[in-house]
Short mmCIF file of C-alpha atoms and ligand atoms in Angstrom, two decimals:
data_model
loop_
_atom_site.label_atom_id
_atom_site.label_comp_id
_atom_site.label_asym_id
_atom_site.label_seq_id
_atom_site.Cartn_x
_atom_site.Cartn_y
_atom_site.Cartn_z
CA UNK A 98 16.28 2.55 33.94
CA UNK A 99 16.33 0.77 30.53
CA UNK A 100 13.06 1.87 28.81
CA UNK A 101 12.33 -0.39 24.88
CA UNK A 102 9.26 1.59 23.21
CA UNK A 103 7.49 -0.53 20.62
CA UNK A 104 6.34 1.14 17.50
CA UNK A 105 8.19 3.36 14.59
CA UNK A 106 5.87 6.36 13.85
CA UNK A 107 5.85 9.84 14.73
CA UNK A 108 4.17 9.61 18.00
CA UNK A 109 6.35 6.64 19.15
CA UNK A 110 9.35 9.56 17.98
CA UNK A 111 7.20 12.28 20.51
CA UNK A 112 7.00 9.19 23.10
CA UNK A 113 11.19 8.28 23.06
CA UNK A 114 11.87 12.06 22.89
CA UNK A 115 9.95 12.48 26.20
CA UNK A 116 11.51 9.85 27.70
CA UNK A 117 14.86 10.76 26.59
CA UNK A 118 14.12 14.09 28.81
CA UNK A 119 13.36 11.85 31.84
CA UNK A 120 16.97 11.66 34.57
CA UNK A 121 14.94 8.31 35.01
CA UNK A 122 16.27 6.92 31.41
CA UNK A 123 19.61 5.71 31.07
CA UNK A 124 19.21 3.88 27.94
CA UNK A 125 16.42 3.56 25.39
CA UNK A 126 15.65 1.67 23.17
CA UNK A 127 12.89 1.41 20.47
CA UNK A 128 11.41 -1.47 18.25
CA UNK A 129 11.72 -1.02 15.32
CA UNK A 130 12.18 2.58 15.37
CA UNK A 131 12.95 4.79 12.45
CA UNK A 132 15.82 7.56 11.34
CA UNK A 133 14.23 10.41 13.78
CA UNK A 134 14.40 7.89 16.93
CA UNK A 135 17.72 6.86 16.52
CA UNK A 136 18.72 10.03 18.07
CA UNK A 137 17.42 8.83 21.08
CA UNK A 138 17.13 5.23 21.40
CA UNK A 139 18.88 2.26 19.57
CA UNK A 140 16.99 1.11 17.49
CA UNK A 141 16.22 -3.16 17.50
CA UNK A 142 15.21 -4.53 14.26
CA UNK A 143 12.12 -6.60 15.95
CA UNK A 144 8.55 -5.88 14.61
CA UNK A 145 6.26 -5.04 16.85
CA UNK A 146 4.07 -8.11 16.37
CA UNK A 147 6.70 -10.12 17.08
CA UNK A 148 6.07 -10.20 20.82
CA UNK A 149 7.73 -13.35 21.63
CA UNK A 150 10.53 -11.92 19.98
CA UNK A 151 10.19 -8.53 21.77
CA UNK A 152 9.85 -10.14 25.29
CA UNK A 153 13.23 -11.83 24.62
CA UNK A 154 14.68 -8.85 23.92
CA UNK A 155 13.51 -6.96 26.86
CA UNK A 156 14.44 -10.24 28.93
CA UNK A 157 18.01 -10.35 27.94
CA UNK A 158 18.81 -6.64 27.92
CA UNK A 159 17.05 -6.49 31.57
CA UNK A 160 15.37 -4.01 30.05
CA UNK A 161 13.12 -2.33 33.19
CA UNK A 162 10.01 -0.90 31.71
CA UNK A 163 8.71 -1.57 28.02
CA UNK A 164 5.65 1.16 26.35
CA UNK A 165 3.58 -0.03 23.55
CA UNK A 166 3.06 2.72 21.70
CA UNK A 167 0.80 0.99 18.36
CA UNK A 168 -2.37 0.33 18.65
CA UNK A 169 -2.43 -3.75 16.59
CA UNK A 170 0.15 -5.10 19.24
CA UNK A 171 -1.98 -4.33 22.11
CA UNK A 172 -5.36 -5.85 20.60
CA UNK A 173 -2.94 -8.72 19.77
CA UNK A 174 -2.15 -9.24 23.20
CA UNK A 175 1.82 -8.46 23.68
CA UNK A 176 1.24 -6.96 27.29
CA UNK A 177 -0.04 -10.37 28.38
CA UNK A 178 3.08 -12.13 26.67
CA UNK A 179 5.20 -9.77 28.20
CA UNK A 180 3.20 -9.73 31.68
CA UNK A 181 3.49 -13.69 31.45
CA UNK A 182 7.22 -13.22 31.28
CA UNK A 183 7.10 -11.01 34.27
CA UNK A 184 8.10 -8.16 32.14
CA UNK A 185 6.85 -4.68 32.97
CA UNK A 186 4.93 -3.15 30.54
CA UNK A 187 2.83 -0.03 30.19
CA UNK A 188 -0.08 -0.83 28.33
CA UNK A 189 -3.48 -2.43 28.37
CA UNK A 190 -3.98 -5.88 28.11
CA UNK A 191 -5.61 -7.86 25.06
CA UNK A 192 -9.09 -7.68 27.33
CA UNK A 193 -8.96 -4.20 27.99
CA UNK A 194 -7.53 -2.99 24.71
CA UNK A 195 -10.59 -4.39 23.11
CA UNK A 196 -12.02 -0.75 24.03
CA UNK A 197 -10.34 0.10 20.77
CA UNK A 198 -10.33 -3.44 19.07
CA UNK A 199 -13.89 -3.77 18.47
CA UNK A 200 -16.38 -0.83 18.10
CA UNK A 201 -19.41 -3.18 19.31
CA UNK A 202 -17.86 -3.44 22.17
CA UNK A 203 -17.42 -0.24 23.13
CA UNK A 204 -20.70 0.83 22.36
CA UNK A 205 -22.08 -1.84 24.46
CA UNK A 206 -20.34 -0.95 27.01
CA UNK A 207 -21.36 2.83 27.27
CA UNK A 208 -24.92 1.72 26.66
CA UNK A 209 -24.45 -0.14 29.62
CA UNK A 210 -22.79 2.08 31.62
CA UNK A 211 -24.54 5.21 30.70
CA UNK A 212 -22.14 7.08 28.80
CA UNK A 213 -23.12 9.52 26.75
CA UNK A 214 -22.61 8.64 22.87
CA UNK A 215 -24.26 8.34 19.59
CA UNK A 216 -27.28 5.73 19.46
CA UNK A 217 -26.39 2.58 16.99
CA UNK A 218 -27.50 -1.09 16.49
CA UNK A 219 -24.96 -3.59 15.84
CA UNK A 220 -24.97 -6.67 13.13
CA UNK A 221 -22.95 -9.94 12.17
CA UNK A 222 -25.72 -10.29 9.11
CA UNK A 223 -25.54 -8.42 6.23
CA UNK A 224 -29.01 -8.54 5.59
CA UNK A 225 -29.77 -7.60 8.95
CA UNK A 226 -27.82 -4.45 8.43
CA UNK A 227 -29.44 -3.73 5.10
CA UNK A 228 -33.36 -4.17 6.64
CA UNK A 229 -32.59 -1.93 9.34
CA UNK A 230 -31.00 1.11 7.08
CA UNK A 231 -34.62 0.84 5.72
CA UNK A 232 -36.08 2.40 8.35
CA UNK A 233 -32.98 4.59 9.16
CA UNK A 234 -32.31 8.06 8.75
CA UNK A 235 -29.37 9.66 6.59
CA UNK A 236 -26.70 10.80 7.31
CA UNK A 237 -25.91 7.81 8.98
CA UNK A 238 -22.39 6.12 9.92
CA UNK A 239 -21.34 2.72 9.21
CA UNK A 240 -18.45 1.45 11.02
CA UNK A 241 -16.16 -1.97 10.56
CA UNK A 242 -15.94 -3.43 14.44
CA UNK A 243 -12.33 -4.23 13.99
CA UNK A 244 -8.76 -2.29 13.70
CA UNK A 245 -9.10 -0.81 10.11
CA UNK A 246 -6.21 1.53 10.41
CA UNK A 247 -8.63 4.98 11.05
CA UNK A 248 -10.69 3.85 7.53
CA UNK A 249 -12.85 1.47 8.46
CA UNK A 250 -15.90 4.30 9.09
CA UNK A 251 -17.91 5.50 6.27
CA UNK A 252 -20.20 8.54 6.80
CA UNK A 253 -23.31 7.56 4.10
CA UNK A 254 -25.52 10.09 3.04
CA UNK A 255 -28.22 8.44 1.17
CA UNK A 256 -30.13 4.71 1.64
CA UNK A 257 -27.93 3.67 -1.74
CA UNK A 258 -24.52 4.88 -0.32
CA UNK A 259 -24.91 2.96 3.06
CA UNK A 260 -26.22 -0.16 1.48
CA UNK A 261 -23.10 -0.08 -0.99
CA UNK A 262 -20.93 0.56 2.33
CA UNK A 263 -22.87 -2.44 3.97
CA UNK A 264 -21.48 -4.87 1.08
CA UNK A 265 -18.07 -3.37 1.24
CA UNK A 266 -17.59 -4.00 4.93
CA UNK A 267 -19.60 -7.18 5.39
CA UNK A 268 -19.28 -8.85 2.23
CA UNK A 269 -16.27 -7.78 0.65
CA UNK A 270 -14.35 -8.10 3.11
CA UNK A 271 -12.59 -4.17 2.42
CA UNK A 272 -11.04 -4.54 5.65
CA UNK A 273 -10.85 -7.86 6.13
CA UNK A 274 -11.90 -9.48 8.94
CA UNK A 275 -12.66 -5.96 10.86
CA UNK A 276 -15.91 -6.26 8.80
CA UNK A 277 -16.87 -9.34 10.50
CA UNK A 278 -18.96 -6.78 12.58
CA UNK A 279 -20.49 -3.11 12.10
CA UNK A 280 -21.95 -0.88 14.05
CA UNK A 281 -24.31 1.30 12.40
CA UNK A 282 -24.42 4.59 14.07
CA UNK A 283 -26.40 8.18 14.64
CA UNK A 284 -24.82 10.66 12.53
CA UNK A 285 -23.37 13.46 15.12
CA UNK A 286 -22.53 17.31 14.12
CA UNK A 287 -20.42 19.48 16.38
CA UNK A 288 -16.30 20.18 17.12
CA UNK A 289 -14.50 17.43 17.10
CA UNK A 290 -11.71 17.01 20.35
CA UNK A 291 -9.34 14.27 21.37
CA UNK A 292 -8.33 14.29 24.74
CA UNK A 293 -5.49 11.33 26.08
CA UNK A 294 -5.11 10.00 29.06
CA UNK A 295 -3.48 7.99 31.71
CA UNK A 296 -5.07 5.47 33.54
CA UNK A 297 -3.83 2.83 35.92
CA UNK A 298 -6.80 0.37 36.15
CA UNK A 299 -8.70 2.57 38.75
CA UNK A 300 -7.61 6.30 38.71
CA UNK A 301 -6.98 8.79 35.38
CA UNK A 302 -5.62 11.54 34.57
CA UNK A 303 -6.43 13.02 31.49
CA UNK A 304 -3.44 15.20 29.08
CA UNK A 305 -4.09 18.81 27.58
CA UNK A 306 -6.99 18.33 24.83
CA UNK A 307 -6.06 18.45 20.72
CA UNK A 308 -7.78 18.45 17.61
CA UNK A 309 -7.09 16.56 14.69
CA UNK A 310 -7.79 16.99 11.22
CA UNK A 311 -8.21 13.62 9.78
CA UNK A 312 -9.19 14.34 5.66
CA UNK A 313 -6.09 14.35 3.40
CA UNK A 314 -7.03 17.15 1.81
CA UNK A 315 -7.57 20.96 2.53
CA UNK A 316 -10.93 22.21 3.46
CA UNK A 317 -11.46 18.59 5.13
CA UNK A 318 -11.80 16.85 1.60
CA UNK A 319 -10.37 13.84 0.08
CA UNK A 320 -9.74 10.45 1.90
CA UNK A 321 -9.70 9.70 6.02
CA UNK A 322 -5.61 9.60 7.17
CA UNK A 323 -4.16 8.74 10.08
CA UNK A 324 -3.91 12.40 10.88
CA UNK A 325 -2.77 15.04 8.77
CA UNK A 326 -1.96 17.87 11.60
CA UNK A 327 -3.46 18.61 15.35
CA UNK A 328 -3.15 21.37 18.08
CA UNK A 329 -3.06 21.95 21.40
CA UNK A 330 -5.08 23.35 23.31
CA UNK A 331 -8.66 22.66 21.93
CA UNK A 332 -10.04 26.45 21.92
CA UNK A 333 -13.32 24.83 22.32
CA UNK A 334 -13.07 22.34 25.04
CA UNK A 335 -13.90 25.02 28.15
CA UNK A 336 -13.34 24.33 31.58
CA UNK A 337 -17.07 23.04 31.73
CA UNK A 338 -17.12 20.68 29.22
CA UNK A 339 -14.08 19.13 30.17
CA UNK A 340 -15.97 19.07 34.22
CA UNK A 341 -18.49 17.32 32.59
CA UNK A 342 -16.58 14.81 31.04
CA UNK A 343 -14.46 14.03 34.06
CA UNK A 344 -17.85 13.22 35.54
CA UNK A 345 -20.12 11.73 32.64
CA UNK A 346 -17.41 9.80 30.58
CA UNK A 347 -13.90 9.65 31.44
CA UNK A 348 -14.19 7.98 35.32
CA UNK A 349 -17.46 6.17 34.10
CA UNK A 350 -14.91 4.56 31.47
CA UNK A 351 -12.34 3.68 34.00
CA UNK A 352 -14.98 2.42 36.06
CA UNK A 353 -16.78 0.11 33.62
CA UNK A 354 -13.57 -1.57 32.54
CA UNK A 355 -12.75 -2.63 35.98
CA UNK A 356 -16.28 -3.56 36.61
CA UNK A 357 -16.23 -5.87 33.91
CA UNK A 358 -13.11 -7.54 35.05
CA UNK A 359 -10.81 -5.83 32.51
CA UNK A 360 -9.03 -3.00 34.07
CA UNK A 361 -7.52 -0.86 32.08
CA UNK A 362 -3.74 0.52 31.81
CA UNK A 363 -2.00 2.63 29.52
CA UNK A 364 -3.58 5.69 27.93
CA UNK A 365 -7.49 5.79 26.81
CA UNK A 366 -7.73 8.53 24.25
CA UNK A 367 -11.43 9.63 24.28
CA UNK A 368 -12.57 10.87 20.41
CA UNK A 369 -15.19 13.22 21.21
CA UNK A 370 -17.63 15.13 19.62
CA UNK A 371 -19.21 18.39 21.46
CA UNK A 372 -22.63 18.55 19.85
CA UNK A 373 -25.16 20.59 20.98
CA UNK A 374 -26.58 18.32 23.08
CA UNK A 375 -23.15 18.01 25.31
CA UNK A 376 -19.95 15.79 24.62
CA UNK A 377 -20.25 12.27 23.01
CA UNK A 378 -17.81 9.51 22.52
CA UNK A 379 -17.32 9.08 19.17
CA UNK A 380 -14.69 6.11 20.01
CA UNK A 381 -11.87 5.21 22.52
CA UNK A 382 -8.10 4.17 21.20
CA UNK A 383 -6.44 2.07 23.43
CA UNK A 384 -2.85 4.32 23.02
CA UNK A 385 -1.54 7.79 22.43
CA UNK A 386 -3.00 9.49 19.31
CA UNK A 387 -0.98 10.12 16.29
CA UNK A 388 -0.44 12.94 15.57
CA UNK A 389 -2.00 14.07 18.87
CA UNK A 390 1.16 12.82 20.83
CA UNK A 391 3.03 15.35 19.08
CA UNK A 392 1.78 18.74 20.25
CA UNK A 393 0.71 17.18 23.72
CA UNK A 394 3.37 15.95 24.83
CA UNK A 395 5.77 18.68 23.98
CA UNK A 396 3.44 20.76 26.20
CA UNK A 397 4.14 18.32 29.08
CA UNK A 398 6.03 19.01 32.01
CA UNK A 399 5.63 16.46 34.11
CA UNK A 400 8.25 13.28 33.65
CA UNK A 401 6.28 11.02 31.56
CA UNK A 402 8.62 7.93 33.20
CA UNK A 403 7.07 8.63 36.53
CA UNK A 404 4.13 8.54 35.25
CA UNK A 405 4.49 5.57 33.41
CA UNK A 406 5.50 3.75 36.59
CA UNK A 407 2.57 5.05 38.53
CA UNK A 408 0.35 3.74 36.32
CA UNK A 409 1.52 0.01 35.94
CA UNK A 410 2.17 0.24 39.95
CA UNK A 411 -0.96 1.61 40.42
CA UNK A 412 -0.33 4.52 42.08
CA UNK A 413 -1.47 7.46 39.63
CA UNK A 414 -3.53 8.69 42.23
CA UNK A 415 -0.59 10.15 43.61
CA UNK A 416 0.46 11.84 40.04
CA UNK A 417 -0.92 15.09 39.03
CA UNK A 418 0.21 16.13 35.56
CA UNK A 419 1.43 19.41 34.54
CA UNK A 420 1.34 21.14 30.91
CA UNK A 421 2.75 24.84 29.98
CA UNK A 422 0.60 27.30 29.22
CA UNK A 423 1.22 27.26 25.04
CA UNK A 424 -0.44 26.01 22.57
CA UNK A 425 1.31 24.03 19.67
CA UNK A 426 0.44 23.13 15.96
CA UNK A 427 1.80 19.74 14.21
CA UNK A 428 2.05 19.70 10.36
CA UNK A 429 2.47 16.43 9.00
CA UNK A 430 4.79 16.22 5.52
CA UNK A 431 3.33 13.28 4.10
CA UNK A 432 4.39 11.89 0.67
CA UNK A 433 2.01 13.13 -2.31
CA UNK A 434 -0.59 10.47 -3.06
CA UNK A 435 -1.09 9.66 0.59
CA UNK A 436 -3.30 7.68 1.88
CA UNK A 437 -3.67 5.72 -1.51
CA UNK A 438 -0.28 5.51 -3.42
CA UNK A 439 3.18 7.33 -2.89
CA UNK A 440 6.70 6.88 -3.75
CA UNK A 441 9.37 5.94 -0.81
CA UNK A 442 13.46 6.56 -0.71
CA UNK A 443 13.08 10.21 -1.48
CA UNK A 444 15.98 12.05 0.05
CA UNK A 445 15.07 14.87 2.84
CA UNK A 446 17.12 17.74 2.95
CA UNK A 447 16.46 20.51 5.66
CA UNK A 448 16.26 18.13 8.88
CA UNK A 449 19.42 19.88 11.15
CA UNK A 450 17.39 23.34 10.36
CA UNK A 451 15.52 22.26 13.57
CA UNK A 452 19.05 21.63 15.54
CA UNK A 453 19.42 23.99 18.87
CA UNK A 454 15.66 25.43 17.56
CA UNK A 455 13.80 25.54 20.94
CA UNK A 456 10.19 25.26 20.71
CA UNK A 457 10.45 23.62 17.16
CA UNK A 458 10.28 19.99 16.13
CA UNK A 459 10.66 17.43 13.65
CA UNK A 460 9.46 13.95 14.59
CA UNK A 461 9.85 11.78 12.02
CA UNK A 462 6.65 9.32 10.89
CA UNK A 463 8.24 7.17 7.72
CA UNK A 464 11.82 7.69 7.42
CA UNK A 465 14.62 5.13 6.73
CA UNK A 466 18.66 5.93 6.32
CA UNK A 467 19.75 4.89 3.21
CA UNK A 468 23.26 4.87 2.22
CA UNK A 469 24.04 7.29 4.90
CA UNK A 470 21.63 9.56 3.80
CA UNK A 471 17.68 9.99 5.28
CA UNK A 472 15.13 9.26 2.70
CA UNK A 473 11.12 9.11 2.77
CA UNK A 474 9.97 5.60 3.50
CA UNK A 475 6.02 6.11 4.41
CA UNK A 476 2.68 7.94 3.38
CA UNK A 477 3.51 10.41 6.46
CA UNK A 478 7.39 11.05 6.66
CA UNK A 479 7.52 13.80 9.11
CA UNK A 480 5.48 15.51 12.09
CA UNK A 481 6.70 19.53 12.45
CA UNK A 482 5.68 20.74 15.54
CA UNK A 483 5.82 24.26 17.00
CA UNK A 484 4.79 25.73 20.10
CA UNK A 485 4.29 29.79 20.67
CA UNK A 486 2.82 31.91 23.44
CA UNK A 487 -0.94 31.12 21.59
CA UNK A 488 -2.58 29.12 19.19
CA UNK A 489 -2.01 31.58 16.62
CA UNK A 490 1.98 31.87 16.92
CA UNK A 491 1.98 28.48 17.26
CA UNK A 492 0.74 27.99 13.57
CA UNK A 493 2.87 30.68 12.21
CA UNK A 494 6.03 28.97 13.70
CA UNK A 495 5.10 25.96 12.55
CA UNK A 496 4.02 26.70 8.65
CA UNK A 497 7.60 28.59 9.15
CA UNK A 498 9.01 25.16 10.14
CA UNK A 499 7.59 23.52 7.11
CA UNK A 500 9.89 25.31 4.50
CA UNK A 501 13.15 23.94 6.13
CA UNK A 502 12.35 20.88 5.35
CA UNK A 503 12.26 19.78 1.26
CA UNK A 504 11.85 16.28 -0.44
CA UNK A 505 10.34 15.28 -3.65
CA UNK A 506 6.67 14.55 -3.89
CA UNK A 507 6.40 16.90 0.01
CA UNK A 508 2.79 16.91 0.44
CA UNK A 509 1.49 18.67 3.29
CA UNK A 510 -1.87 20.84 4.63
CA UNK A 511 -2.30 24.33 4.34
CA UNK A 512 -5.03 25.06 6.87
CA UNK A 513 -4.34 22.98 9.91
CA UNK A 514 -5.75 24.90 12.86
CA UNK A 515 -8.09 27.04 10.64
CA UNK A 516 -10.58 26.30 13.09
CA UNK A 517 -8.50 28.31 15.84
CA UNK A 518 -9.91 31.47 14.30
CA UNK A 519 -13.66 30.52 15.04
CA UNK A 520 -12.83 30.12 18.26
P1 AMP B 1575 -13.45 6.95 14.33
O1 AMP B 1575 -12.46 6.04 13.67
O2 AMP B 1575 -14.56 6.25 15.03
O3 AMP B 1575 -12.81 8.08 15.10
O4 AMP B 1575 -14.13 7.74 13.13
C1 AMP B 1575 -13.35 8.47 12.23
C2 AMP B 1575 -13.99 9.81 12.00
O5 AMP B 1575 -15.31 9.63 11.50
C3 AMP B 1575 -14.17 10.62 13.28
O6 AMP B 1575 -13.02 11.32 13.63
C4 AMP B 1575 -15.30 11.53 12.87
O7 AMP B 1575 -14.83 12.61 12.09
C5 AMP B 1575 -16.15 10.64 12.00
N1 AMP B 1575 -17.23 10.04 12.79
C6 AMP B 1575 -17.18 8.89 13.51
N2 AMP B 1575 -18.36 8.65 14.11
C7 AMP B 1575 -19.18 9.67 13.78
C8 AMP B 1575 -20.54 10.00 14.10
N3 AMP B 1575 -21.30 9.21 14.86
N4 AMP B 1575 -21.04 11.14 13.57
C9 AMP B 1575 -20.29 11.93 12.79
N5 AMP B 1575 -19.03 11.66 12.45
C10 AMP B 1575 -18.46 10.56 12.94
N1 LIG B 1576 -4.96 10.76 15.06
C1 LIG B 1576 -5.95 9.82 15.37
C2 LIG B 1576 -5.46 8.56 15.91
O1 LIG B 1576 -4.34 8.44 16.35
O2 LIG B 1576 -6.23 7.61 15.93
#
C-alpha cells in the first residue's frame, strides 16, 4: 500500500515510524514532514491545510490510504475533500471532528448524553459571562470554544482574574476567533490521564493510557505547552476505572456521535480527570495526542495499518489491539524560551547515538536540514522516548537518552514522570 500522513510533528514522526513497521506499507509518504520522518517517508512539500492540494497529491500518486495526523485540518474539513474525491482517509470528518473544534459542543453533548464531566454554562456575550462569574465559585475555568493550540483554557482563581480572562477571550480576541465562544467550567482536582483511541463510527477500541505534563516548567509551573513529556502506562488508571469508563464515557461517546448523525472515525483521545468523585472528561481531541503518540505507540504491537483499515471499513469490531507489557517515558527537548520566544537553525549533534539502540527513540518535533546538516526549527525539536521493564527504568533510560543529544538553547524537563513514585 501507499500510505501519505499529513502533519510534521513528533507524533506524526511516532505515526510514520509505526507504519513504516507495517509489511502492509510499501511506500510512505508524509506532508510536510520534517528531518526525523524523512527516514521513513518522502517527504511532499504540501501544507497540511492545503487539502485541495493534498487530495491531488494522493490522487496522482494512487496513493491507497491517507492519516491526518493534526488536529486544524480535520476541523477544517480535509477528510470530506478527500472523501469527495473518493480518497480513503482515516480521520473524522469536519462534523464529527467538531468534538475537538468547539468545547460548547462537546459539553453539550455529554450533558445530553449523560457523560460524566465537569458542570459549565456556555456564552456568546461577554457580559453574560461576566454576570454569571458573580455568582460563581473560584477556582473556576474559562475556556475559548475554538482550536487555541492547547492555550486557550485559563484556570482563574479569584472573581478579578476570571473577569480579566473573560475580556481576553471574548473581547480581545487572544485567540482569535476561538473566543467567539467560552465555556465557563467547574474547577476539577484529581490525576490527570489521557487515554487514545480508535473508533470506526460504531465500535472503539481504546490504546494503553498516558499522562502528560502540560506546564513548561518543572514542578508544573510556567506557561501551558503542547506537551512537555508523557508515560505509559498511567500507574493510576486501574483496571476499574478504566471498566468504568468503557461503560460511562468512552461507548456513550461513540454512541452520541452516531446518534447525532456524525459518526465518528479516527482516534478520540479522552482528557480525563480521576477525581474523587470517579473519571470526568475534561475534553476530547479529535487525533492522536502529542506527545502521547510517542510512548503509546511504541508500546503497540498490533499493525497500526490494519487497524487503520478496519476503522475506515468499519470493521474494528473484528480488531483487538495488543500493547507489551513496559512502560515508556518521552522527554521532549524543546528550544529555551518555549512556548513564548526561541531561536530556530540551531545545529543538533548526538542524533545517530540512538542508531541500532533498541528500546530508545528520537522522534523529531521541529527539525529542518539545513545545508546538509539537521538544525532546530520549532519550540519542541525532539521527543526521546525510552521504554524499560517498568515505569521507573523507563525514566532512567530515557533521562540517559537526553544527554546524547546537544544543541544550543536545549531546554528540556527534569521531573517528567515524578508522579510515578506516588503511585
Ligand atoms: P484542555 O485543553 O481542555 O485539556 O485543558 C488544558 C488543561 O487545563 C488540562 O489538561 C487540565 O490540566 C486543565 N483543565 C481543563 N479543564 C479543567 C477543569 N475543569 N478543572 C481543572 N483543570 C482543568
Ligand atoms: N498532549 C496533549 C495534546 O496532544 O493535546
Amino acid at each position: 500500500m501507499k500510505i501519505l500522513i499529513v502533519g510534521s510533528g513528533g507524533r506524526e514522526h511516532a505515526i510514520a515510524w509505526k507504519v513504516a513497521q507495517s509489511p502492509k506499507a510499501e511506500k510512505i509518504y508524509c506532508a510536510p514532514g520534517n528531518a526525523g520522518i524523512e527516514e521513513y517517508a518522502e517527504c511532499v512539500p504540501i501544507k497540511a491545510m492545503e487539502f485541495e492540494r493534498l487530495a491531488a497529491f494522493a490522487k496522482e500518486h494512487q496513493v491507497d490510504l491517507t492519516v491526518v495526523g493534526m488536529d486544524d485540518p480535520l476541523v477544517g474539513g480535509i477528510v470530506d475533500v478527500f472523501e469527495a474525491e473518493g480518497l480513503r482517509v482515516f480521520g473524522p470528518r469536519k462534523n464529527a471532528a467538531i468534538l475537538e473544534g468547539s468545547k460548547a459542543f462537546s459539553k453539550d453533548l455529554m450533558k445530553k448524553y449523560g457523560i460524566p464531566t465537569a458542570a459549565y454554562e456556555s456564552f456568546t456575550d461577554a457580559d453574560e459571562a461576566l454576570r454569571y462569574l458573580e455568582t460563581a465559585k473560584f477556582p473556576i475555568v474559562l475556556k475559548a470554544d475554538g482550536l487555541a493550540l492547547g492555550k486557550g483554557v485559563l484556570i482563574c482563581n479569584t472573581l478579578e482574574e476570571a473577569k480579566d480572562g473573560v475580556r481576553e477571550i471574548m473581547l480581545d480576541k487572544k485567540f482569535g476567533i476561538a473566543g467567539n465562544c467560552m465555556v465557563v467550567e467547574e474547577f476539577l482536582t484529581g490525576r490527570e490521564v489521557s487515554v487514545l483511541s480508535f473508533v470506526d463510527g460504531k465500535a472503539i477500541r481504546t490504546m494503553t493510557s498516558a499522562q502528560d505534563h502540560k506546564r513548561a516548567g518543572d514542578g508544573d509551573t510556567g506557561l501551558n505547552t503542547g506537551g512537555m513529556g508523557t508515560f505509559s502506562p498511567s500507574p493510576f488508571y486501574t483496571k476499574e476505572i478504566d471498566d468504568f469508563c468503557q461503560k460511562a464515557i468512552y461507548q456513550p461517546t461513540v454512541d452520541a456521535m452516531a446518534a447525532e448523525g456524525r459518526p465518528f472515525q479516527g482516534v478520540i483521545f479522552f482528557g480525563l480527570m480521576l477525581t474523587a468523585d470517579g473519571p470526568k472528561v475534561l475534553e476530547y481531541n479529535a487525533r492522536f495526542g502529542d506527545p502521547e503518540a510517542q510512548v503509546v505507540l511504541p508500546r503497540m504491537r498490533t499493525d497500526i495499518v490494519e487497524v487503520f483499515e478496519a476503522c475506515v471499513d468499519g470493521t474494528l469490531d473484528q480488531i483487538s489491539l495488543e500493547f507489551e507489557d513496559n512502560a515508556a517515558v518521552c522527554v521532549v527537548l524543546a528550544s529555551d524560551g518555549y512556548p513564548v520566544q526561541y531561536e530556530k537553525g540551531k545545529a543538533i549533534d548526538g542524533l545517530d547515538a540512538f542508531k541500532g539502540r533498541d528500546g530508545y527513540y528520537v522522534f523529531h518535533a521541529g527539525t529542518a536540514k539545513k545545508d546538509g546538516r539537521i538544525v532546530t526549527n520549532g519550540g519542541r525539536v525532539l521527543g526521546v522516548t525510552a521504554k524499560g521493564e517498568d515505569l521507573k527504568s523507563a525514566r532512567t533510560n530515557a533521562y540517559q537518552a537526553v544527554e546524547w543529544v546537544s544543541f544550543e538553547n536545549k531546554y528540556f524537563r527534569h521531573d517528567i514522570g515524578k508522579a510515578i513514585d506516588e503511585a
